[in-house]
Coordinates of C-alpha atoms in Angstrom, one line a residue:
X32 CA 0.0 0.0 0.0
X33 CA 1.2 3.5 -0.8
X34 CA 0.6 6.7 1.2
X35 CA 0.6 9.7 -1.1
X36 CA 0.9 13.4 -0.2
X37 CA -0.3 16.2 -2.5
X38 CA 0.4 19.8 -1.5
X39 CA -1.9 21.2 -4.2
X40 CA -1.4 24.6 -5.7
X41 CA -4.4 26.9 -6.3
X42 CA -3.7 27.1 -10.0
X43 CA -1.8 25.2 -12.7
X44 CA 0.8 27.9 -13.0
X45 CA 2.3 27.2 -9.6
X46 CA 4.1 24.0 -8.5
X47 CA 2.3 21.3 -6.7
X48 CA 4.4 19.1 -4.3
X49 CA 4.1 15.3 -4.6
X50 CA 5.4 12.7 -2.2
X51 CA 4.9 8.9 -1.8
X52 CA 5.7 6.6 1.2
X53 CA 5.6 2.9 0.9
X54 CA 4.0 0.5 3.4
X55 CA 7.1 0.7 5.6
X56 CA 7.1 4.5 5.7
X57 CA 10.0 4.9 3.3
X58 CA 10.0 7.9 1.0
X59 CA 10.0 6.4 -2.5
X60 CA 9.0 9.5 -4.5
X61 CA 9.1 13.3 -4.2
X62 CA 8.7 15.8 -7.0
X63 CA 6.9 18.9 -8.2
X64 CA 4.2 19.2 -10.9
X65 CA 2.1 21.9 -12.4
X66 CA -0.9 20.8 -14.5
X67 CA -3.6 18.3 -13.5
X68 CA -2.3 16.0 -16.3
X69 CA 1.3 16.1 -14.8
X70 CA 0.0 15.3 -11.3
X71 CA -2.1 12.3 -12.5
X72 CA 0.8 11.0 -14.6
X73 CA 3.3 11.2 -11.7
X74 CA 1.0 9.5 -9.2
X75 CA -0.4 6.9 -11.6
X76 CA 2.1 4.1 -10.7
X77 CA 1.3 4.5 -7.0
X78 CA -2.5 4.6 -7.0
X79 CA -3.4 1.6 -9.1
X80 CA -3.8 -0.6 -6.0
X81 CA -4.4 0.1 -2.4
X82 CA -3.6 3.7 -1.5
X83 CA -4.5 6.6 0.6
X84 CA -3.9 10.0 -1.0
X85 CA -3.7 13.0 1.5
X86 CA -4.5 16.3 -0.3
X87 CA -3.7 19.7 1.2
X88 CA -6.7 21.4 -0.4
X89 CA -10.4 21.6 0.2
X90 CA -12.2 18.6 -1.4
X91 CA -15.8 19.3 -0.4
X92 CA -17.1 22.9 -0.3
X93 CA -20.9 23.5 -0.1
X94 CA -21.2 26.7 2.0
X95 CA -21.9 30.0 0.2
X96 CA -19.8 32.1 2.6
X97 CA -17.6 32.0 5.7
X98 CA -15.9 28.9 7.1
X99 CA -16.9 25.3 6.6
X100 CA -17.9 23.6 9.9
X101 CA -14.6 21.6 9.7
X102 CA -12.6 24.8 9.6
X103 CA -14.4 26.4 12.5
X104 CA -13.9 23.2 14.6
X105 CA -10.2 22.9 13.7
X106 CA -9.6 26.7 14.3
X107 CA -11.1 26.3 17.8
X108 CA -8.3 23.9 18.6
X109 CA -5.4 25.1 16.5
X110 CA -5.8 28.9 15.8
X111 CA -4.0 29.7 19.0
X112 CA -1.0 27.9 17.6
X113 CA -1.1 30.0 14.4
X114 CA -2.4 26.8 12.6
X115 CA -5.9 27.9 11.8
X116 CA -7.4 27.2 8.4
X117 CA -8.4 29.8 5.9
X118 CA -12.1 30.0 5.0
X119 CA -13.4 28.0 2.1
X120 CA -16.7 28.7 0.5
X121 CA -18.4 28.8 -2.9
X122 CA -18.2 32.6 -3.0
X123 CA -14.6 32.1 -4.0
X124 CA -14.1 31.4 -7.7
X125 CA -11.8 28.3 -7.1
X126 CA -14.6 26.6 -5.2
X127 CA -17.6 27.8 -7.1
X128 CA -17.8 24.5 -9.0
X129 CA -15.7 21.4 -8.4
X130 CA -12.7 22.1 -6.2
X131 CA -9.3 21.2 -7.9
X132 CA -8.6 18.7 -5.1
X133 CA -11.9 16.9 -5.8
X134 CA -11.1 17.0 -9.6
X135 CA -7.7 15.3 -9.0
X136 CA -9.3 12.7 -6.8
X137 CA -12.0 11.9 -9.4
X138 CA -9.4 11.5 -12.2
X139 CA -7.5 9.1 -10.0
X140 CA -10.7 7.2 -9.2
X141 CA -10.5 7.7 -5.5
X142 CA -13.3 7.7 -2.9
X143 CA -13.3 10.9 -0.8
X144 CA -15.4 9.6 2.1
X145 CA -13.0 9.5 5.1
X146 CA -15.2 6.8 6.8
X147 CA -15.7 4.5 3.8
X148 CA -12.8 2.2 4.5
X149 CA -12.3 1.5 0.8
X150 CA -8.9 0.4 -0.5
X151 CA -8.3 3.5 -2.7
X152 CA -9.2 6.7 -1.0
X153 CA -8.4 10.4 -0.8
X154 CA -8.7 12.6 2.3
X155 CA -8.2 16.3 3.0
X156 CA -5.4 17.2 5.3
X157 CA -3.6 20.4 6.5
X158 CA 0.2 20.3 7.2
X159 CA 0.2 23.2 9.7
X160 CA -1.9 21.6 12.5
X161 CA -0.3 18.3 11.7
X162 CA 3.2 19.6 12.5
X163 CA 2.0 21.2 15.6
X164 CA 0.5 18.0 16.9
X165 CA 3.2 15.6 15.7
X166 CA 6.2 17.6 16.9
X167 CA 4.5 19.3 19.9
X168 CA 5.2 22.8 18.5
X169 CA 4.1 25.8 20.6
X170 CA 3.5 27.6 17.3
X171 CA 3.8 26.8 13.6
X172 CA 7.2 27.0 11.9
X173 CA 7.4 30.2 9.9
X174 CA 8.8 28.9 6.6
X175 CA 6.0 30.3 4.5
X176 CA 6.9 33.5 2.7
X177 CA 4.9 36.4 4.2
X178 CA 5.7 40.1 4.6
X179 CA 8.5 40.8 7.0
X180 CA 10.2 37.4 6.7
X181 CA 13.6 37.4 5.0
X182 CA 15.3 34.6 3.2
X183 CA 17.5 33.7 6.2
X184 CA 14.5 33.2 8.5
X185 CA 12.6 31.2 5.9
X186 CA 15.6 28.9 5.3
X187 CA 16.2 28.4 9.0
X188 CA 12.6 27.5 9.7
X189 CA 12.4 25.1 6.8
X190 CA 15.6 23.5 8.0
X191 CA 14.0 22.9 11.3
X192 CA 11.1 21.1 9.6
X193 CA 13.5 18.9 7.6
X194 CA 15.3 17.9 10.9
X195 CA 12.0 17.1 12.6
X196 CA 10.8 14.9 9.7
X197 CA 14.1 13.1 9.8
X198 CA 13.7 12.5 13.5
X199 CA 10.5 10.5 12.9
X200 CA 12.6 7.5 11.8
X201 CA 12.2 6.0 15.2
X202 CA 8.6 7.1 15.8
X203 CA 5.4 5.1 15.7
X204 CA 4.7 4.8 12.8
X205 CA 8.2 5.5 11.4
X206 CA 9.0 7.9 8.6
X207 CA 12.2 7.1 6.6
X208 CA 13.1 10.0 4.4
X209 CA 16.8 9.5 3.9
X210 CA 18.2 6.6 1.9
X211 CA 21.8 5.5 1.5
X212 CA 23.6 6.5 -1.7
X213 CA 24.7 9.6 -3.6
X214 CA 22.5 12.7 -3.8
X215 CA 20.3 12.4 -6.9
X216 CA 17.5 14.6 -8.3
X217 CA 14.3 13.9 -6.5
X218 CA 15.9 12.6 -3.4
X219 CA 15.5 14.0 0.2
X220 CA 19.2 14.9 0.2
X221 CA 18.6 17.0 -3.0
X222 CA 15.8 18.8 -1.2
X223 CA 18.0 19.6 1.8
X224 CA 20.9 20.8 -0.5
X225 CA 18.4 23.0 -2.4
X226 CA 17.3 24.7 0.9
X227 CA 20.9 25.2 2.0
X228 CA 22.0 26.8 -1.3
X229 CA 18.8 28.8 -2.0
X230 CA 19.6 32.4 -2.9
X231 CA 16.0 33.5 -3.6
X232 CA 12.7 33.0 -1.8
X233 CA 11.2 31.5 -5.0
X234 CA 13.8 28.7 -4.8
X235 CA 12.7 27.9 -1.3
X236 CA 9.1 27.9 -2.4
X237 CA 9.6 24.9 -4.8
X238 CA 11.3 22.9 -2.0
X239 CA 8.7 23.9 0.6
X240 CA 5.8 22.5 -1.6
X241 CA 7.6 19.1 -1.8
X242 CA 8.4 19.1 2.0
X243 CA 4.7 19.9 2.7
X244 CA 3.8 16.9 0.5
X245 CA 5.9 14.6 2.6
X246 CA 4.0 15.9 5.7
X247 CA 0.7 15.1 3.9
X248 CA 1.9 11.6 3.0
X249 CA 2.9 11.0 6.6
X250 CA -0.5 12.1 7.9
X251 CA -2.0 9.5 5.6
X252 CA 0.3 6.9 7.1
X253 CA -0.4 8.1 10.6
X254 CA -4.1 8.2 10.2
X255 CA -4.1 4.6 8.9
X256 CA -1.7 3.2 11.6
X257 CA -2.9 5.3 14.6
X258 CA -6.6 6.1 14.1
X259 CA -7.0 6.4 17.9
X260 CA -4.6 9.4 17.7
X261 CA -6.2 11.0 14.7
X262 CA -9.1 13.5 14.6
X263 CA -11.4 14.2 11.7
X264 CA -13.0 17.6 11.9
X265 CA -16.2 18.0 10.0
X266 CA -17.9 15.4 7.9
X267 CA -18.3 14.1 4.3
X268 CA -21.5 16.1 3.7
X269 CA -20.0 19.6 4.6
X270 CA -16.3 19.0 4.2
X271 CA -13.7 17.6 6.6
X272 CA -10.0 17.8 7.6
X273 CA -8.0 14.9 8.9
X274 CA -5.1 15.6 11.3
X275 CA -3.1 14.0 14.1
X276 CA -5.0 14.8 17.4
X277 CA -3.8 17.9 19.3
X278 CA -2.2 16.7 22.6
X279 CA -4.3 17.7 25.5
X280 CA -1.4 19.1 27.5
X281 CA 0.1 21.1 24.7
X282 CA -0.1 24.9 25.1
X283 CA 0.9 27.7 22.7
X284 CA 4.2 29.5 23.3
X285 CA 3.8 33.2 24.1
X286 CA 3.6 35.3 20.9
X287 CA 6.7 37.5 20.5
X288 CA 5.9 41.1 20.5
X289 CA 6.7 42.7 17.1
X290 CA 9.6 45.0 17.3
X291 CA 7.7 47.5 15.2
X292 CA 4.4 47.2 17.2
X293 CA 3.1 50.6 18.4
X294 CA 0.2 49.9 20.7
X295 CA -0.4 53.5 21.9
X296 CA -3.0 55.0 19.5
X297 CA -1.5 58.5 19.6
X298 CA 2.0 57.2 18.9
X299 CA 0.5 55.1 16.0
X300 CA -1.2 58.1 14.5
X301 CA 2.1 60.1 14.7
X302 CA 4.0 57.3 13.0
X303 CA 1.2 57.0 10.4
X304 CA 1.4 60.7 9.7
X305 CA 5.1 60.5 9.3
X306 CA 4.9 57.9 6.5
X307 CA 1.8 59.3 4.8
X308 CA 3.7 60.8 1.8
X309 CA 5.3 57.4 1.0
X310 CA 2.0 55.7 1.5
X311 CA 0.4 58.1 -1.0
X312 CA 3.1 57.2 -3.6
X313 CA 2.5 53.5 -2.9
X314 CA -1.2 54.0 -3.5
X315 CA -0.4 55.5 -6.9
X316 CA 1.7 52.4 -7.7
X317 CA -1.1 50.1 -6.6
X318 CA -3.4 52.0 -9.0
X319 CA -0.9 51.6 -11.8
X320 CA -0.5 47.9 -11.0
X321 CA -4.2 47.1 -11.0
X322 CA -4.8 49.2 -14.1
X323 CA -1.9 47.4 -16.0
X324 CA -3.3 44.0 -15.0
X325 CA -6.8 44.8 -16.2
X326 CA -5.6 46.5 -19.4
X327 CA -3.2 43.6 -20.3
X328 CA -6.1 41.1 -19.9
X329 CA -8.5 43.3 -21.9
X330 CA -11.0 43.5 -19.1
X331 CA -13.8 46.0 -19.5
X332 CA -14.0 48.5 -16.7
X333 CA -15.0 52.1 -16.1
X334 CA -12.4 53.5 -13.6
X335 CA -9.6 52.4 -11.3
X336 CA -8.9 54.9 -8.5
X337 CA -7.1 54.8 -5.2
X338 CA -6.7 56.7 -1.9
X339 CA -4.3 56.5 1.0
X340 CA -6.4 56.6 4.2
X341 CA -6.2 60.1 5.7
X342 CA -4.5 60.7 9.0
X343 CA -7.8 61.8 10.6
X344 CA -9.6 58.7 9.4
X345 CA -6.8 56.5 10.6
X346 CA -6.9 58.3 14.0
X347 CA -10.7 57.7 14.4
X348 CA -10.3 54.0 13.5
X349 CA -7.3 53.5 15.8
X350 CA -9.3 54.9 18.7
X351 CA -12.3 52.7 18.1
X352 CA -13.5 50.6 21.1
X353 CA -16.2 48.1 21.8
X354 CA -17.4 47.7 25.4
X355 CA -14.5 49.7 26.6
X356 CA -11.9 47.5 24.7
X357 CA -9.9 48.8 21.8
X358 CA -10.6 47.0 18.5
X359 CA -7.1 47.5 17.1
X360 CA -4.3 46.8 19.6
X361 CA -1.6 47.4 17.0
X362 CA -3.2 49.9 14.6
X363 CA -0.4 50.2 12.1
X364 CA -0.5 46.4 11.6
X365 CA -4.2 45.6 12.2
X366 CA -5.9 48.3 10.2
X367 CA -5.7 46.8 6.7
X368 CA -7.4 49.5 4.6
X369 CA -4.6 52.0 4.8
X370 CA -4.4 51.8 1.0
X371 CA -7.7 51.5 -0.8
X372 CA -8.2 50.8 -4.5
X373 CA -11.6 50.9 -6.2
X374 CA -12.4 49.3 -9.5
X375 CA -15.8 50.3 -11.0
X376 CA -17.2 48.0 -13.7
X377 CA -20.2 48.3 -16.0
X378 CA -22.1 45.1 -15.2
X379 CA -22.0 42.5 -12.4
X380 CA -20.4 39.7 -14.5
X381 CA -17.4 42.0 -14.9
X382 CA -16.9 42.1 -11.1
X383 CA -16.2 38.4 -11.0
X384 CA -13.9 38.7 -14.1
X385 CA -11.8 41.3 -12.2
X386 CA -11.7 39.1 -9.1
X387 CA -10.6 36.1 -11.1
X388 CA -7.9 38.1 -12.8
X389 CA -6.5 39.6 -9.6
X390 CA -6.5 36.2 -7.9
X391 CA -4.2 35.0 -10.6
X392 CA -1.8 37.9 -10.6
X393 CA -1.4 38.8 -6.9
X394 CA -1.8 37.2 -3.5
X395 CA -5.4 37.5 -2.2
X396 CA -5.4 37.3 1.6
X397 CA -9.1 37.9 2.1
X398 CA -12.1 37.9 -0.1
X399 CA -15.5 39.2 1.1
X400 CA -18.6 39.4 -1.1
X401 CA -20.5 42.1 0.7
X402 CA -23.5 41.7 -1.6
X403 CA -23.7 38.0 -1.0
X404 CA -23.5 38.5 2.8
X405 CA -26.3 41.1 2.6
X406 CA -28.4 38.7 0.5
X407 CA -27.8 35.8 2.9
X408 CA -29.4 38.0 5.5
X409 CA -32.5 38.3 3.4
X410 CA -32.2 41.9 2.5
X411 CA -31.1 44.4 0.0
X412 CA -28.3 46.9 0.7
X413 CA -24.6 47.5 0.3
X414 CA -23.0 45.3 -2.4
X415 CA -19.3 45.3 -3.2
X416 CA -16.5 42.7 -3.5
X417 CA -13.6 43.4 -1.1
X418 CA -10.2 41.8 -1.6
X419 CA -7.1 42.2 0.6
X420 CA -4.1 41.8 -1.8
X421 CA -0.4 42.1 -1.9
X422 CA 2.3 41.3 -4.5
X423 CA 3.3 37.7 -5.0
X424 CA 6.7 37.4 -3.3
X425 CA 7.6 34.5 -5.6
X426 CA 7.5 36.9 -8.6
X427 CA 10.1 39.6 -9.5
X428 CA 8.9 43.1 -8.6
X429 CA 9.4 45.7 -11.4
X430 CA 11.1 48.9 -10.5
X431 CA 7.8 50.8 -11.1
X432 CA 6.4 49.1 -8.0
X433 CA 9.3 49.4 -5.7
X434 CA 7.1 50.6 -2.8
X435 CA 4.7 47.7 -2.9
X436 CA 6.6 44.7 -1.4
X437 CA 5.5 44.0 2.2
X438 CA 2.4 46.3 1.7
X439 CA -1.3 45.3 1.4
X440 CA -4.1 47.1 -0.3
X441 CA -7.9 46.7 0.0
X442 CA -9.4 46.5 -3.5
X443 CA -13.2 47.2 -3.7
X444 CA -14.8 46.0 -6.9
X445 CA -18.4 47.0 -7.7
X446 CA -20.6 48.0 -10.6
X447 CA -21.4 51.6 -11.5
X448 CA -24.9 51.2 -10.1
X449 CA -23.6 49.6 -6.9
X450 CA -21.1 52.5 -6.6
X451 CA -23.8 55.1 -7.0
X452 CA -26.0 53.6 -4.2
X453 CA -23.0 53.2 -1.9
X454 CA -21.8 56.8 -2.4
X455 CA -25.2 58.3 -2.0
X456 CA -26.1 56.2 1.0
X457 CA -22.7 57.0 2.7
X458 CA -23.2 60.7 1.9
X459 CA -26.7 60.9 3.4
X460 CA -26.0 58.7 6.5
X461 CA -22.6 60.0 7.5
X462 CA -22.7 63.6 6.3
X463 CA -26.4 64.5 6.6
X464 CA -28.6 64.6 9.7
X465 CA -31.6 62.3 9.6
X466 CA -34.2 63.0 12.3
X467 CA -34.8 59.9 14.4
X468 CA -38.5 59.8 13.5
X469 CA -37.6 59.5 9.8
X470 CA -34.9 56.8 10.1
X471 CA -37.3 53.9 9.5
X472 CA -38.6 55.6 6.3
X473 CA -35.1 56.3 5.1
X474 CA -34.1 52.7 5.7
X475 CA -37.1 51.5 3.7
X476 CA -36.3 53.8 0.8
X477 CA -32.6 52.9 0.8
X478 CA -33.6 49.2 0.7
X479 CA -36.1 49.8 -2.1
X480 CA -33.4 51.7 -4.1
X481 CA -30.9 48.9 -3.6
X482 CA -33.4 46.3 -4.8
X483 CA -34.2 48.4 -7.9
X484 CA -30.5 48.8 -8.7
X485 CA -29.9 45.1 -8.4
X486 CA -32.7 44.6 -10.9
X487 CA -31.2 47.2 -13.2
X488 CA -27.8 45.5 -12.9
X489 CA -29.4 42.3 -14.1
X490 CA -31.2 44.0 -17.0
X491 CA -28.0 45.7 -18.1
X492 CA -26.2 42.4 -18.1
X493 CA -29.1 40.9 -20.2
X494 CA -28.9 43.8 -22.6
X495 CA -25.2 43.3 -23.1
X496 CA -25.5 39.6 -23.5
X497 CA -28.3 39.9 -26.1
X498 CA -26.4 42.6 -27.9
X499 CA -23.3 40.4 -28.0
X500 CA -25.3 37.5 -29.5
X501 CA -26.6 39.9 -32.2
X502 CA -23.1 40.9 -33.2
X503 CA -22.4 38.1 -35.7
X504 CA -19.3 39.7 -37.2
X505 CA -20.6 39.1 -40.7
X506 CA -20.1 42.7 -41.9
X507 CA -16.6 42.4 -43.3
X508 CA -16.3 45.6 -45.3
X509 CA -16.0 49.2 -44.0
X510 CA -18.9 51.6 -44.4
X511 CA -16.8 54.2 -46.3
X512 CA -13.6 54.6 -48.3
X513 CA -11.4 54.9 -45.3
X514 CA -8.9 52.0 -45.5
X515 CA -8.5 51.8 -41.7
X516 CA -10.7 49.5 -39.6
X517 CA -12.7 51.8 -37.3
X518 CA -13.0 50.8 -33.6
X519 CA -16.7 50.4 -33.9
X520 CA -16.4 48.0 -36.8
X521 CA -13.6 46.2 -35.0
X522 CA -15.7 45.7 -31.9
X523 CA -18.6 44.3 -33.9
X524 CA -16.2 41.9 -35.8
X525 CA -14.5 40.7 -32.6
X526 CA -17.8 40.1 -30.9
X527 CA -18.5 37.5 -33.6
X528 CA -14.9 36.2 -33.8
X529 CA -14.7 35.7 -30.0
X530 CA -18.3 35.2 -29.0
X531 CA -17.2 33.8 -25.6
X532 CA -15.0 36.8 -24.7
X533 CA -16.0 39.8 -22.7
X534 CA -16.0 43.3 -24.1
X535 CA -12.9 45.4 -23.8
X536 CA -12.7 49.2 -23.1
X537 CA -13.7 51.5 -25.9
X538 CA -10.2 53.1 -26.1
X539 CA -8.6 49.6 -26.3
X540 CA -10.4 48.9 -29.6
X541 CA -9.0 52.2 -31.0
X542 CA -5.5 51.3 -29.7
X543 CA -5.3 47.8 -31.3
X544 CA -6.8 49.1 -34.6
X545 CA -3.6 51.2 -35.0
X546 CA -1.5 48.0 -34.5
X547 CA -3.6 46.2 -37.1
X548 CA -2.9 49.1 -39.5
X549 CA 0.8 48.9 -38.8
X550 CA 0.7 45.3 -39.9
X551 CA -0.7 46.5 -43.2
X552 CA -4.2 45.1 -42.6
X553 CA -6.7 47.6 -43.9
X554 CA -10.0 45.6 -44.0
X555 CA -11.9 43.2 -42.0
X556 CA -11.6 40.7 -44.8
X557 CA -7.8 40.7 -44.5
X558 CA -8.1 40.5 -40.7
X559 CA -10.4 37.5 -41.0
X560 CA -8.0 35.8 -43.4
X561 CA -5.1 36.3 -41.0
X562 CA -7.0 35.0 -38.0
X563 CA -7.9 31.8 -39.8
X564 CA -4.3 30.8 -39.6
X565 CA -4.3 30.9 -35.8
X566 CA -4.7 27.6 -33.9
X567 CA -7.0 29.0 -31.3
X568 CA -7.2 25.7 -29.3
X569 CA -3.5 25.3 -29.0
X570 CA -3.0 29.1 -28.3
X571 CA -5.5 29.0 -25.4
X572 CA -3.9 25.9 -24.0
X573 CA -0.4 27.3 -24.0
X574 CA -1.5 30.7 -22.6
X575 CA -3.4 28.9 -19.7
X576 CA -5.8 31.8 -19.2
X577 CA -6.8 31.8 -15.5
X578 CA -9.3 34.6 -16.2
X579 CA -11.7 35.5 -19.0
X580 CA -9.6 37.6 -21.4
X581 CA -11.4 40.4 -23.2
X582 CA -11.9 40.5 -27.0
X583 CA -8.9 42.9 -27.5
X584 CA -6.6 40.7 -25.5
X585 CA -7.7 37.7 -27.6
X586 CA -6.9 39.6 -30.8
X587 CA -3.6 40.8 -29.4
X588 CA -2.6 37.2 -28.7
X589 CA -3.8 36.0 -32.1
X590 CA -1.8 38.6 -33.9
X591 CA 1.3 37.8 -31.8
X592 CA 0.8 34.1 -32.7
X593 CA 0.4 34.9 -36.4
X594 CA 3.2 37.5 -36.8
X595 CA 5.6 36.6 -34.0
X596 CA 8.7 38.9 -33.8
X597 CA 7.3 41.2 -36.5
X598 CA 4.4 42.0 -34.2
X599 CA 6.6 42.5 -31.2
X600 CA 8.7 45.0 -33.0
X601 CA 5.9 47.3 -34.1
X602 CA 6.3 50.9 -33.1
X603 CA 3.0 50.8 -31.2
X604 CA 4.4 48.0 -29.0
X605 CA 7.6 49.8 -28.1
X606 CA 6.4 50.2 -24.5
X607 CA 5.9 46.4 -24.0
X608 CA 8.5 44.6 -26.0
X609 CA 9.7 42.5 -23.1
X610 CA 6.2 41.4 -22.0
X611 CA 5.3 40.4 -25.5
X612 CA 8.6 38.4 -26.0
X613 CA 7.8 36.5 -22.8
X614 CA 4.3 35.9 -24.0
X615 CA 5.6 34.7 -27.4
X616 CA 8.0 32.3 -25.8
X617 CA 5.0 30.8 -23.9
X618 CA 3.0 30.5 -27.1
X619 CA 5.9 28.6 -28.7
X620 CA 6.1 26.2 -25.8
X621 CA 9.4 27.5 -24.4

């Protein structure tokens, strides 16, 4: 029997760690994979017969918002050890349909019921609480890359985990990770050497995924051999997490006070004011970043704006108290909306498109669908999507965003109608004076307005969808003698060419029409002939779109596919040569 560990990445662009233990607890395989196909192929030899595959990713998610019951139960035990689970719900795009973990389990033909007792099963696990319970840790090891942790700290913490795993060789059940012989690719010794020699955080990340997979595999072995020392939080119906049982006598170690912590509200306000100019510049950089991400993907939006929280607003929030107790004990760290970015879209479906795109390009620490929360309460009212984001530390940071590492921003995404309601409601409630006898009437009228605007949002979406269906793209000749393709004609043509793509911004159609002209294409007939040479299926597969690209982005990629370096070198592309060359290499399978 094999015990398999899968530290599953959220998307197929990041590495997934894989590890396999045999029946004696010996590590017989460790590697990294990216796509679902790669994962299935690598694990195939080990899951044909009896096996237990432990996957670090949600397998069953049915709740619309908040935590699953399993996460709430686990957090009650492990959160004080810094080993709490992040919330999983269908409001998040990765869980809206079949979670990736469940998809992998289905492709491998595994039963996901933790109580079934079948010979070939998959279970959901979580390495952090497992290490706390197995190694009696007062707090989790800090080998995950987060703001404020440097390379030396990450390496030292990961080395501790390696040592602890090696120490399980005499445990019950045993874990044998080292094997005699020379260091070879895919061996435990190779992982240890990679940690010792890593010069960048991204190099540690690849090793970290594989080490986590070893932890997952050992949890599968542990749960099989020591069920009496194993706890299953949750159930098969609502989702579950399997982990070694928390020792009853284990207590968390005291949390070290941050050297930068400023707990006095007045001192925090003074420090906030001192750094306000730099924070304002960082806000501008976040606006540029979000705008560039949306423009590159061809997403349709109205505006992207930003603001650094004012000193007075920060002071008010820092002093906030409930029942005499301050809400923010360390205001500079705990107040997370110091930088606010707002994206206004035209229709509601574009809100989700922006969320999906940002989730692929930056780290999303928190995702709240305020409209869904309001609806779950059975009422109409404030509707907006709130993300807490930061740069992905595994990616290189361009010089233009030099102030953004180790900073977070709150990104609010809403439609223009939702924005209008929120701004008016805020203006009336917080800047006006409503006599107490009129409050119920105002509440009713605001609720009525919110319901009407939700209906209007739906109608606008229906109008756009119907209009897109009507744009067949059959009109292939311009309406006058102008040899250029007008933006309006191009938009209609692309709606037919890429019927499944979203609309792009009006100015983007004008921008790409100039590139089309630079290529010497002066009519829609010529453009249609050019696009027939593009292998759209292969192009989409190689680009691995993790978001719904707009029509202009689809055309941009098609022209890059068809013309290659000639397209890159166009004068109109001078500002993005490097980005296009990287995209072209990906298209060519490099």
